[in-house]
């Protein structure tokens, strides 16, 4: 998309107006617009084919974060999430970031690990070497399982073997197939390969294979994003840019040193990442599991992002984390709105999708740290959460926005207050 994704006052539009605007900006077709307005965008028969015992479909809001400039490309980012202020916060930080060049991203090749657990030997180091001696044959057998993937330049590339000398069950050897899964998330792909090579591994080692399953610690499949913001850009009515930067650095250090804080800090990052993962039909449990295992890889759970100050005194944020996402496989192909989301972003590869998700996570983290280290989270968040509270108190139609605005203005966002305002016909 080359058009500027800063749409005129999206917040004051109706959902239909927003849809028209983003469709025009992203060049979406009339069918793509209809997909979002027709009832039951996920047909029941498609849903029935996706999981078991289907009785219906469950809807969540689909918002679009604006202002993202990633590697020089304007982008509208679809986000499926139930929490207020997440889409606003991402859009806000993207707006600040674009004035200093936006986000810059990169990623590794899409390499996943499949683990093959080997037990029942007394010479684990010998067994390891036997597996490694037969690496070429193991790779050939794994690749014979997926000619489609091989045709695309992917496939099993390497074999690693990890030894656990002493476990409560005796020595254990774990072989890893390192598989380039191209544009798939790759779980089924690598699981099939692991199952296919296991009889051969039993044959060459004389031991027993138990589990054959991918690792969700996708540490060879990393997405990265980086942003730089000047003090001028970060200046608010109440705080200088330098104060904001010092506040963000203190907030980051807190997450770096204290796992209690790191868990919340990383939740804020996943506030940005998960909605993109869900919108594109990807497996958010896999991304969550990988992110948190990665955050604990040093033995101590810590921040997924880093915040620094460069020599010019500008704030530099960066993130690097596992990003096992796909454009094929799972629900990415079957859910019509997942296809829509991919068309909106015009992503060409799973790597690109992962990089976008990382950039949104970084933006979301900055929004939270900026708010927390200055005015606090409640003003911005509660003003938007007020609509939920108004709904909870029974407001309908125009009263939802009216009551929410009054509560936000009074800085008293509560169900009691919403009920009182409703009763007085405010
Ligand atoms: C909420 C804001 C953005 C308000 O911030 P503000 O200063 O009131 O915003 P503004 O009215 O000046 O608007 C600035 C821009 O924000 C966006 N924006 C603003 N409002 C809207 C809206 N209604 N609809 C759509 N977009 C909106 C929009 O891009 C807008 O630009 P414009 O369109 O005017 O050119 C800010 O206070 C903020 O970023 N707060 C942080 C919110 C947050 O992090 N929420 C996540 C939930 S809390 C949580 O779960 C995580 C946490 C906090 O625990 C993580 C942690 O501890 O680290
Ligand atoms: N622990 C976990 O995370 C687990 C996750 N899963 C689930 O596995 C599913 C994802 O598995 P996948 O292997 O991705 O799906 P999949 O098996 O449906 O699709 C992948 C296959 O598509 C073919 N393909 C066609 N075009 C391709 C392209 N451009 N790039 C790569 N492959 C292409 C290849 O043959 C490839 O093996 C998700 O639904 C996930 O929830 C399953 C088991 C465990």
Short mmCIF file of N, CA and C in Angstrom, two decimals, residues 42 46 50 152 183 280-282 326-340 342-343:
data_model
loop_
_atom_site.label_atom_id
_atom_site.label_comp_id
_atom_site.label_asym_id
_atom_site.label_seq_id
_atom_site.Cartn_x
_atom_site.Cartn_y
_atom_site.Cartn_z
N UNK A 42 -17.89 -15.83 8.82
CA UNK A 42 -17.36 -17.20 8.87
C UNK A 42 -18.56 -18.14 8.75
N UNK A 46 -18.06 -23.81 7.21
CA UNK A 46 -16.59 -23.68 7.27
C UNK A 46 -16.13 -23.85 8.72
N UNK A 50 -13.55 -26.58 10.82
CA UNK A 50 -12.32 -26.12 11.47
C UNK A 50 -12.05 -26.81 12.80
N UNK A 152 9.21 -25.55 -2.76
CA UNK A 152 9.24 -24.11 -2.46
C UNK A 152 10.56 -23.68 -1.85
N UNK A 183 6.26 -20.46 4.19
CA UNK A 183 5.15 -19.61 4.63
C UNK A 183 4.12 -20.34 5.48
N UNK A 280 -5.26 -12.79 11.68
CA UNK A 280 -4.77 -13.49 10.48
C UNK A 280 -4.96 -15.01 10.61
N UNK A 281 -5.75 -15.43 11.61
CA UNK A 281 -6.09 -16.86 11.73
C UNK A 281 -4.93 -17.70 12.21
N UNK A 282 -3.93 -17.06 12.82
CA UNK A 282 -2.77 -17.83 13.29
C UNK A 282 -2.97 -18.34 14.71
N UNK A 326 2.06 -18.16 9.94
CA UNK A 326 2.01 -18.62 8.56
C UNK A 326 0.99 -17.87 7.73
N UNK A 327 1.10 -18.06 6.42
CA UNK A 327 0.09 -17.54 5.49
C UNK A 327 -0.70 -18.69 4.90
N UNK A 328 -0.23 -19.92 5.12
CA UNK A 328 -0.95 -21.11 4.67
C UNK A 328 -1.08 -22.02 5.88
N UNK A 329 -1.98 -22.98 5.79
CA UNK A 329 -2.14 -23.94 6.88
C UNK A 329 -2.99 -23.37 8.00
N UNK A 330 -3.43 -24.25 8.88
CA UNK A 330 -4.29 -23.82 10.00
C UNK A 330 -5.50 -23.07 9.48
N UNK A 331 -5.91 -22.03 10.23
CA UNK A 331 -7.10 -21.26 9.83
C UNK A 331 -6.76 -20.12 8.88
N UNK A 332 -5.46 -19.95 8.60
CA UNK A 332 -5.08 -18.79 7.79
C UNK A 332 -5.71 -18.84 6.40
N UNK A 333 -5.92 -20.03 5.89
CA UNK A 333 -6.51 -20.17 4.55
C UNK A 333 -8.02 -20.35 4.62
N UNK A 334 -8.50 -20.95 5.72
CA UNK A 334 -9.92 -21.32 5.74
C UNK A 334 -10.82 -20.18 6.23
N UNK A 335 -10.32 -19.33 7.12
CA UNK A 335 -11.19 -18.27 7.64
C UNK A 335 -11.21 -17.09 6.65
N UNK A 336 -12.39 -16.75 6.13
CA UNK A 336 -12.43 -15.69 5.10
C UNK A 336 -11.87 -14.36 5.61
N UNK A 337 -12.06 -14.07 6.90
CA UNK A 337 -11.56 -12.78 7.40
C UNK A 337 -10.05 -12.80 7.63
N UNK A 338 -9.50 -13.99 7.83
CA UNK A 338 -8.03 -14.09 7.93
C UNK A 338 -7.42 -13.75 6.57
N UNK A 339 -8.04 -14.24 5.50
CA UNK A 339 -7.56 -13.89 4.16
C UNK A 339 -7.69 -12.39 3.92
N UNK A 340 -8.84 -11.86 4.39
CA UNK A 340 -9.10 -10.42 4.25
C UNK A 340 -7.99 -9.63 4.94
N UNK A 342 -4.98 -10.48 5.62
CA UNK A 342 -3.70 -10.56 4.89
C UNK A 342 -3.73 -9.67 3.65
N UNK A 343 -4.91 -9.60 3.01
CA UNK A 343 -5.01 -8.71 1.83
C UNK A 343 -4.89 -7.25 2.25
#
